[in-house]
Amino acid sequence: MEGKEQKQHKQKQHQQKHSGPKAQKKNRKKDKGSEHEQDERKRNPRAFAVQSAVRMARTFHRTQDIKTKKHHIPLVDRTPLEPPPVVVVVMGPPKVGKSTLIRCLIKNYTRQKLSDICGPVTIVSGKKRRLTFIECNNDINTMIDLAKVADLVLMLIDASFGFEMETFEFLNICQVHGFPRIMGVLTHLDSFKNNKTLRKTKKRLKHRFWTEVYQGAKLFYLSGMVYGEYQTQEVKNLGRFISVMKFRPLCWQTSHPYVVADRMEDLTDPEAIRLNPKCDRTVSLYGYLRGTFLKNKCQVHIPGVGDFSVSDVSFLSDPCPLPEVLKKRALNEKERLLYAPMAGVGGLVYDKDAVYIDMPGGHAKQQQEDVRPTTELVQSLIGTQSTLDAKMAASKVSLFTGTAALAPEEVQESGKQSPTESREWDAKTQRERRRAVFADEEEEEEDDDDGESDEEEESEEEEDESDEEEDDEDDEDTEAGTATPGKKAVNKAEPPVKKKKVEEPVAEMPVFADSDDELEKSEDDDSEEEDDDMEEGGALKRGSGPDSGNCSEEDEDDEESDMEDEDEISSKHPEDKEMDTEEDVEMGYETAGALRWKEGLAQKATDAYLRQQRATPNLRKLVYGTVVEVQEEESEEEELGGLFKVSRPEKNKRVRADAMDCSRFQPDSSHDWDQKEMLASIKDCFVTGKWEEDKDAATLLKEDDELYGDFEDLETGEVHKAKTGNKDQTEGGSDDEMGDDDDNDDEEEEAPLVKFDADEAQKNKRMEKKRRLKERFDAEYDDGDATYFDDLKEEMQKQAELNRQEFEDVDDEVRVQYEGFRPGMYVRVEIPALPCEFVTNFDPHYPILLGGLGASEGNVGYLQMRLKKHRWHSRILKTRDPLIMSLGWRRFQTIPLYYIEDHNGRHRLLKYTPEHMHCGATIWGPITPQGTGFLAVQSVAGTQANFRIAATGVVLDLDKSVTIVKKLKLIGYPYKTFKNTCFVQGMFNTVLEVAKFEGASVRTVSGIKGQIKKALRTPPGAFRATFEDRLLMSDIVFLRSWYPVSVPKLYNPVTSMLMPVGKKDTWTGMRTVGQLKHDLGIRNKPNQDSLYKPVVRQVRHFNPLHIPRELQKALPFKSKPKQQQSKGKTPRDLSRPAVIREPHEKKVAALLDALSSVYAYKNKKARTEQHAKHKEFLKQKERDETEKQKRQKEERKKIYRSMGQKEKKKLKSSLKGASKDN
Amino acid sequence: MEFEGCSCFRQRLVLSTLSGKRVKIKNIRSKDDNPGMRDFEASFIRLLDKVTNGTRIEINQTGTMLFYQPGLLYGGSVEHECNSQRSVGYYLEGLLMLAPFMKSPLKAVLKGITNDPTDPSVDLLKVTALPLMKRFGIDGDGLEIKVVKRGMAPSGGGEVHFSCPVRKSLKPVQLTEPGKIKRIRGTAVSVRVSPQIANRIVDSARSILNKFIPDIYIYTDHMKGLNSGKSPGFGLVLVAETLNGTFLSAEVMSTPQGQGDQILPEDLGKKCAKLLLEEIYRGGCVDSTNQSLALLYMTLGQQDVSKFLLGPLSPYTIEFLRHIRDFFQIMFKMEPQKPGDDERIGGEKVLMTCVGAGYSNISKTLK
């Protein structure tokens, strides 16, 4: 309706002219438009002129600042070409919809339904991305572990309830262990009936989420459920978000290899378990390798279990590979793989007492096919472990010939060990699994024994495949919880040789048993020969004597078979040879079979011999011996219980064992440096020698000439032409036409065949020249604004390129030895000596991680860390209270000591962590690189109401000793004081102790400082000290010193994975003293001094002040002590009685009073009058006086004047007289 | 890890210290008339103990078995009296491998024999090992080897100061092109003999080398008085520098007083020059003495590909490679490179490639 109305109201649009003068004008304007814009600067230069230099500088600085802020330190990009699946952790409090979300997402990606989310689920989500979904339960152990491996966290929040503590705890855990990507998902939004409250809640939650993660973090809304699932469109959107998301590399993850195990198998000998159900187990774990390269035989940590060293790592074909061809836009049905062995997807379902093959209706054949790859993998693993008789026992069963699943009874019959009903679910699966494997293996073995080639099978497979494809087309909506054709393809691609190799040790054994000593001998010989070769210094020439037959052992894989055959001829004991060689596997069963190898032996032998002769000495063999084989040999040794001696380079070298340890390389005696030829052989090593074509100065000069030779002198008009050095060298670069002309000339001149080559050469030359010119130009051009940052980035890029390319074309088997297993590979890790609880209490809902440890990260030492109590944790932490830390891969309990650094660098022990400040902490724990973050919780058991994360921080330093000190006050009492000297006792016990502290400064409680001087002989421990003032006897002397504290060596890994199923979140370690007292009901005896008692104050009594008599005399009277006694009471006899008057007397007295007052008044009046008169008189007198003085002054003046005149006259006359005299 | 015999004693201890793995060496000269460890080995252990913290060493009574549990590298100022059975070079080679990974920069004073015929002398390490370390990013003011006093075998009395800065991690290197030799330098050393001997050595060495390149300068270093140590002796160290900054060196020292035949200075000069030619013939981006140092630094680099061109691997290096595999699980890819027919650049080379172990200095304190 509204739309219609709008349309009605819409006014008629202005019609633009397309012709006519107006349109022409407009067109003209449009044409000139660009010009105009350019002209703007010219037209109005003032507008673009610099108004203020300061402002300009500021803007410049600001832009530069912004630009620089965006920079990160460039890192070498080490992501593998085929990255491992992205780990998506779905986290949230219980009942928030985690499993539902995972189920919906899986359905969205793969169209498959998964009933129970059990363990990691790997799916192919796109052409280049795979995802592994892991559900995180509410246990803090799981949260910590998963935060360390997560790439993306889907944080589910129940909007109807709001945030829960777990959410914040998890966020804080993530923050500590390198922040992975976090995406919030709000669920239960359908519980809001009011739209406004819904909107408000969304907004409130969003803003709170933003403050925790970052402003603008993505928060997703899942509005409601439809048939118990989230709405398809919303899930699809979420899926899209996930599949395009980019991830930042996290420091810890990129520097450590790790595996999120999606499959676990117990390889322990069933007999050993039967004898001792608690024996240590050998377990193999499967999963995608992530992080970085994993080395064989490295140390790993399994969080919740402990540290273990890996006994063997091998890589398997990818169970969930990415689609191979990338031409289509979307994935087709077959490529949407799902792999979740723990959830029963991927072929097999493990039940109480049997293995079922999961087969949805109508997919029978496909199922059968799908099982193959898995079982083959299994077989490859088991191969080395299972004994022959176990196989023999199972050999009659051919498990997979029939299409239907095997009945459990059948299996039980065939298997040697039948599972007992009493066992737990997990243990059972392990055993069952193994049994299934035997059968399968047996089947293959049978094939081999019969001399059948695999081809038959393959053809079968192909048939099946085609069938299956038809099936696929028929019904696409099946819920096949299975692996798919992709896997099968991989399987088929594997060469048959590989299969043989896998079985090898099994086949070997029977042959071995009889002739071991001879084998040993021959091996020894071989190794000796190798030694000799080595001493030759690099030039290994293998003789083809009888003993050299064993060298086949060290040959490359491809060569092996041939070499082997040759051995057979040359050696006297062909049977012996078979054993030590890697190929004897083949031999083993071939002898059992038809001895086919004898055909064409001679031919092979000659071939091999020739190859050997011309082969360059294989350095790798020389240095490392036989690397591939060594491991297998070792396993042999294990199996055969020390019957054999493994020929490893170190062990054979008895002769060299005590050789001189010197890095000098003695020169080759064959080189005689007096001969001319020898001298000539190194001539080109010097700058004076011949240079390579492309670096020779002359050629370079010539090329430059060609590039820049053509020029025209503009003044003279002279044209300089480049000289073409060779006939076939044309000038390129500057003018192509010229070059073309020349080409044509050449073509005409030369014969067609030669011409072709020449053409090629010319073309190459020209290309080369162009390239060089371009390079030079680039270098010059880029130099202008190339910053340090750009250079660094480029360097990193080059390194990354090199890393990728270096081992690209090397076979995986070999590559693994150079690089280690690279991330993205699906690996099987075999770990011996795991505690049996790991297997018996296995719960697939808890993730198993394998965290690789770097060099020396397996050791234990002291760690200094910077720690801060979490501001949401309600209590401060006490020194020496055990804490559970999550550091690196590990979770462990330890006892921290808190300290703070004083300004002189002293680490002073603190009793408690400061409230809002960082402090230091030292623990005894696993060595972890500096800069690694950690978090601490007080307990991992159960859920508490409070925020569980107690502290966070970072590792600062690793050490093997601690530097924490605590304050120690030694107290002594003076027992004799002189002026400033004092004898103190009670501080030390012996003279020796005092001697150690001579010169130390001491202080009294009253604040007088002093110094320890010397020990006194008696009493022991007493000393003489001097102070800046005289001490009172009642004073106390103390010495402030620092005492080093030792950190308790408690390192207790949290073994939560070993707890029984359902109780995995109840691990408790060492209890705090407080908890212990609480649990045992012990109460502290309080210090008597600390108790509150009624205050009883004694009255102080002061002695009177005594002033010496001498001093008294000298004092002024005011300060003199007054000697007079205060007047006491007048004695009674002296006191006069009061007079009481009679009435008449009273009258008289009153009258007298009145009279006297009248008299007094009169007197007073008269006196004032008199006074005034006298004043008048005085005034008069004064006036007269002044008058008189004035007069007298006049008088005197006159007199003096006359006198003066007289004097003058007298003087004059006298002068005259004198002059007369003169 | 368990080993037998005393060969590669230093390698094992040094790699153990770096990797943190404990080592047990059994049967040290157990069949010898004089069984057990020698004094110089004990001295080396003592030196390791000085530069580390928390090292545990157990030696059985006969000295035929050693258990070594490494501590953390500490560094700082260290003074060590090196045993006179081996020269300072023996100890210095071990220190060079450890020095960049200390907690605080190492300042070591090593006293003993500076030059003897068996081990690479301090002068040689100074001119070759230090430039090599610079290639791996260990540079700056602190990096220095200084010969304060020279002490010849057998009595010694020399003093060497070695200081090295610490690094968090090492750079990966790609050194595949040694370049052409642009100059030859050298030092003719003489103590407690006539200063003229040095000149005689120089002349004889030049007579051979002049055929190849004119840019030769050989310094004469004659130390007197207190700085001259306790024994007489002389020798020559030659180093060839290439355009790409590769240093190849050779040295010959006179036989110690009272041991074996005397050697004439002229013969010594010629022998040394020929040794240098041999070294050039072997070629590579580092000379044969420092091969193991270069390989170690490659191993301890970040998880990137490093490439290094070496001459033929010396037996010592081969042992070292095996030990690296044992301690760090790292294998090198080795590609022999043969020179072409018309090229006259010496013998066969080996291109060593490896991916670093991602080692980082865990001793260094974070501030």
Coordinates of C-alpha atoms in Angstrom, one line a residue, chain A residues 78-287:
Chain A
R78 CA 55.4 -19.0 8.0
T79 CA 52.0 -20.2 7.3
P80 CA 52.2 -23.5 5.3
L81 CA 50.8 -23.8 1.8
E82 CA 48.1 -26.2 3.0
P83 CA 47.2 -24.9 6.4
P84 CA 45.7 -27.1 9.1
P85 CA 42.1 -26.8 9.9
V86 CA 41.1 -23.7 11.8
V87 CA 40.3 -24.5 15.4
V88 CA 36.9 -23.1 16.2
V89 CA 36.1 -23.4 19.9
V90 CA 32.5 -23.1 20.8
M91 CA 32.3 -21.8 24.3
G92 CA 29.6 -20.8 26.7
P93 CA 27.9 -21.7 29.9
P94 CA 25.8 -24.8 30.1
K95 CA 22.4 -25.0 28.4
V96 CA 23.2 -22.1 26.1
G97 CA 23.1 -24.0 22.9
K98 CA 26.7 -25.0 22.0
S99 CA 26.0 -28.4 20.7
T100 CA 23.0 -27.2 18.7
L101 CA 25.1 -24.5 17.1
I102 CA 27.9 -27.0 16.2
R103 CA 25.3 -29.4 14.8
C104 CA 23.7 -26.6 12.8
L105 CA 27.0 -25.4 11.4
I106 CA 28.1 -28.9 10.5
K107 CA 24.8 -29.4 8.8
N108 CA 25.2 -26.1 7.0
Y109 CA 28.6 -27.1 5.7
T110 CA 28.3 -30.8 5.0
R111 CA 24.6 -31.6 4.9
Q112 CA 25.3 -34.2 7.5
K113 CA 23.8 -34.7 10.9
L114 CA 25.9 -35.5 13.9
S115 CA 24.0 -36.6 16.9
D116 CA 26.6 -36.4 19.6
I117 CA 29.4 -33.8 19.5
C118 CA 32.2 -35.8 21.0
G119 CA 35.7 -34.6 20.5
P120 CA 36.9 -32.4 17.6
V121 CA 34.9 -32.4 14.4
T122 CA 36.8 -31.6 11.3
I123 CA 35.0 -30.5 8.2
V124 CA 35.8 -29.0 4.8
S125 CA 34.2 -25.6 4.7
G126 CA 35.5 -24.3 1.5
K127 CA 38.0 -24.6 -1.3
K128 CA 40.8 -23.5 0.9
R129 CA 39.6 -23.9 4.4
R130 CA 38.8 -26.6 6.8
L131 CA 37.4 -26.1 10.3
T132 CA 37.7 -28.1 13.4
F133 CA 34.9 -27.5 15.9
I134 CA 35.5 -28.2 19.5
E135 CA 33.0 -27.8 22.2
C136 CA 34.2 -26.3 25.4
N137 CA 32.5 -27.5 28.5
N138 CA 32.2 -25.6 31.7
D139 CA 35.3 -26.9 33.3
I140 CA 38.0 -24.2 33.8
N141 CA 40.7 -26.8 32.8
T142 CA 39.1 -27.2 29.4
M143 CA 38.7 -23.5 29.0
I144 CA 42.3 -22.9 29.7
D145 CA 43.5 -25.6 27.4
L146 CA 41.2 -24.6 24.5
A147 CA 42.0 -20.9 24.8
K148 CA 45.6 -21.9 24.0
V149 CA 44.8 -23.6 20.8
A150 CA 41.8 -21.7 19.5
D151 CA 42.0 -19.7 16.3
L152 CA 38.4 -18.6 16.6
V153 CA 36.2 -18.6 19.6
L154 CA 32.4 -18.6 19.2
M155 CA 31.3 -17.2 22.5
L156 CA 27.7 -18.2 23.2
I157 CA 25.8 -15.9 25.4
D158 CA 22.3 -16.5 26.7
A159 CA 20.6 -13.2 26.0
S160 CA 17.7 -14.0 28.2
F161 CA 20.0 -14.3 31.2
G162 CA 22.9 -12.0 30.2
F163 CA 26.6 -12.5 30.7
E164 CA 27.8 -15.2 33.0
M165 CA 31.0 -15.4 34.9
E166 CA 32.3 -18.1 32.6
T167 CA 32.2 -15.8 29.7
F168 CA 34.3 -13.3 31.4
E169 CA 36.7 -15.8 32.8
F170 CA 37.2 -17.3 29.3
L171 CA 37.8 -13.8 27.9
N172 CA 40.5 -13.2 30.5
I173 CA 42.1 -16.6 29.8
C174 CA 42.1 -15.7 26.1
Q175 CA 43.7 -12.4 26.8
V176 CA 46.6 -13.9 28.7
H177 CA 47.3 -16.6 26.2
G178 CA 47.4 -14.4 23.1
F179 CA 44.0 -13.1 22.1
P180 CA 42.5 -15.4 19.4
R181 CA 39.6 -14.1 17.3
I182 CA 36.5 -13.9 19.3
M183 CA 33.0 -13.7 18.0
G184 CA 30.0 -13.4 20.3
V185 CA 26.8 -15.2 19.5
L186 CA 23.6 -14.3 21.3
T187 CA 21.1 -17.1 21.7
H188 CA 17.7 -17.5 23.4
L189 CA 16.6 -14.3 21.8
D190 CA 13.1 -15.7 21.2
S191 CA 12.4 -15.6 24.9
F192 CA 11.9 -11.8 24.6
K193 CA 8.3 -11.0 24.0
N194 CA 8.7 -7.3 24.0
N195 CA 10.5 -6.0 21.0
K196 CA 11.8 -2.9 22.8
T197 CA 13.4 -4.9 25.7
L198 CA 14.9 -7.1 23.1
R199 CA 16.5 -4.2 21.3
K200 CA 17.7 -2.7 24.6
T201 CA 19.2 -6.0 25.8
K202 CA 21.0 -6.5 22.5
K203 CA 22.5 -3.1 22.7
R204 CA 23.5 -3.4 26.3
L205 CA 25.1 -6.8 25.8
K206 CA 26.8 -5.6 22.6
H207 CA 28.4 -2.6 24.4
R208 CA 29.5 -4.7 27.3
F209 CA 31.0 -7.2 24.9
W210 CA 32.8 -4.4 23.0
T211 CA 34.5 -3.1 26.1
E212 CA 35.8 -6.6 26.8
V213 CA 37.0 -7.5 23.3
Y214 CA 37.4 -4.4 21.2
Q215 CA 35.2 -1.7 19.9
G216 CA 33.2 -3.1 17.1
A217 CA 33.8 -6.7 17.8
K218 CA 31.3 -8.9 15.9
L219 CA 28.3 -10.0 17.9
F220 CA 26.0 -12.4 16.1
Y221 CA 22.3 -12.8 16.9
L222 CA 20.6 -16.2 16.6
S223 CA 17.0 -15.2 16.9
G224 CA 15.2 -18.4 17.5
M225 CA 14.8 -22.1 17.1
V226 CA 12.9 -23.9 14.5
Y227 CA 12.3 -27.6 15.2
G228 CA 15.2 -27.6 17.7
E229 CA 17.6 -26.0 15.3
Y230 CA 18.7 -22.4 14.6
Q231 CA 17.3 -20.7 11.6
T232 CA 19.0 -21.9 8.5
Q233 CA 19.6 -18.4 7.1
E234 CA 21.3 -17.2 10.2
V235 CA 23.5 -20.3 10.5
K236 CA 24.4 -19.8 6.9
N237 CA 25.4 -16.3 7.5
L238 CA 27.4 -17.3 10.5
G239 CA 29.1 -20.0 8.5
R240 CA 30.0 -17.4 5.8
F241 CA 31.5 -15.2 8.5
I242 CA 33.6 -18.0 9.8
S243 CA 34.8 -19.2 6.4
V244 CA 36.1 -15.7 5.3
M245 CA 37.6 -14.7 8.6
K246 CA 41.2 -13.9 8.8
F247 CA 43.4 -14.8 11.7
R248 CA 46.3 -13.1 13.3
P249 CA 49.3 -15.3 14.1
L250 CA 49.7 -15.7 17.9
C251 CA 53.2 -15.7 19.3
W252 CA 53.0 -18.8 21.4
Q253 CA 51.1 -20.8 18.8
T254 CA 53.5 -19.9 15.9
S255 CA 56.5 -20.8 17.9
H256 CA 55.4 -24.2 19.2
P257 CA 54.0 -27.2 17.4
Y258 CA 50.8 -28.6 18.8
V259 CA 48.2 -31.2 17.9
V260 CA 44.6 -31.3 18.9
A261 CA 44.2 -35.0 19.0
D262 CA 41.1 -36.2 17.4
R263 CA 41.8 -39.9 17.8
M264 CA 43.4 -41.9 20.5
E265 CA 44.5 -45.5 20.5
D266 CA 46.0 -47.7 23.1
L267 CA 48.9 -49.8 21.7
T268 CA 49.9 -51.5 24.9
D269 CA 50.4 -55.2 24.7
P270 CA 47.1 -56.7 25.9
E271 CA 49.0 -59.4 27.7
A272 CA 50.8 -56.8 29.7
I273 CA 47.5 -55.2 30.6
R274 CA 46.1 -58.5 31.6
L275 CA 49.0 -59.2 33.9
N276 CA 49.0 -55.7 35.4
P277 CA 45.9 -53.6 34.6
K278 CA 47.8 -50.6 36.0
C279 CA 50.8 -50.8 33.8
D280 CA 52.0 -47.8 31.8
R281 CA 50.4 -47.5 28.5
T282 CA 51.7 -46.8 25.1
V283 CA 49.3 -44.6 23.3
S284 CA 49.2 -43.2 19.8
L285 CA 47.4 -39.9 19.2
Y286 CA 46.3 -38.6 15.9
G287 CA 45.6 -35.1 14.7

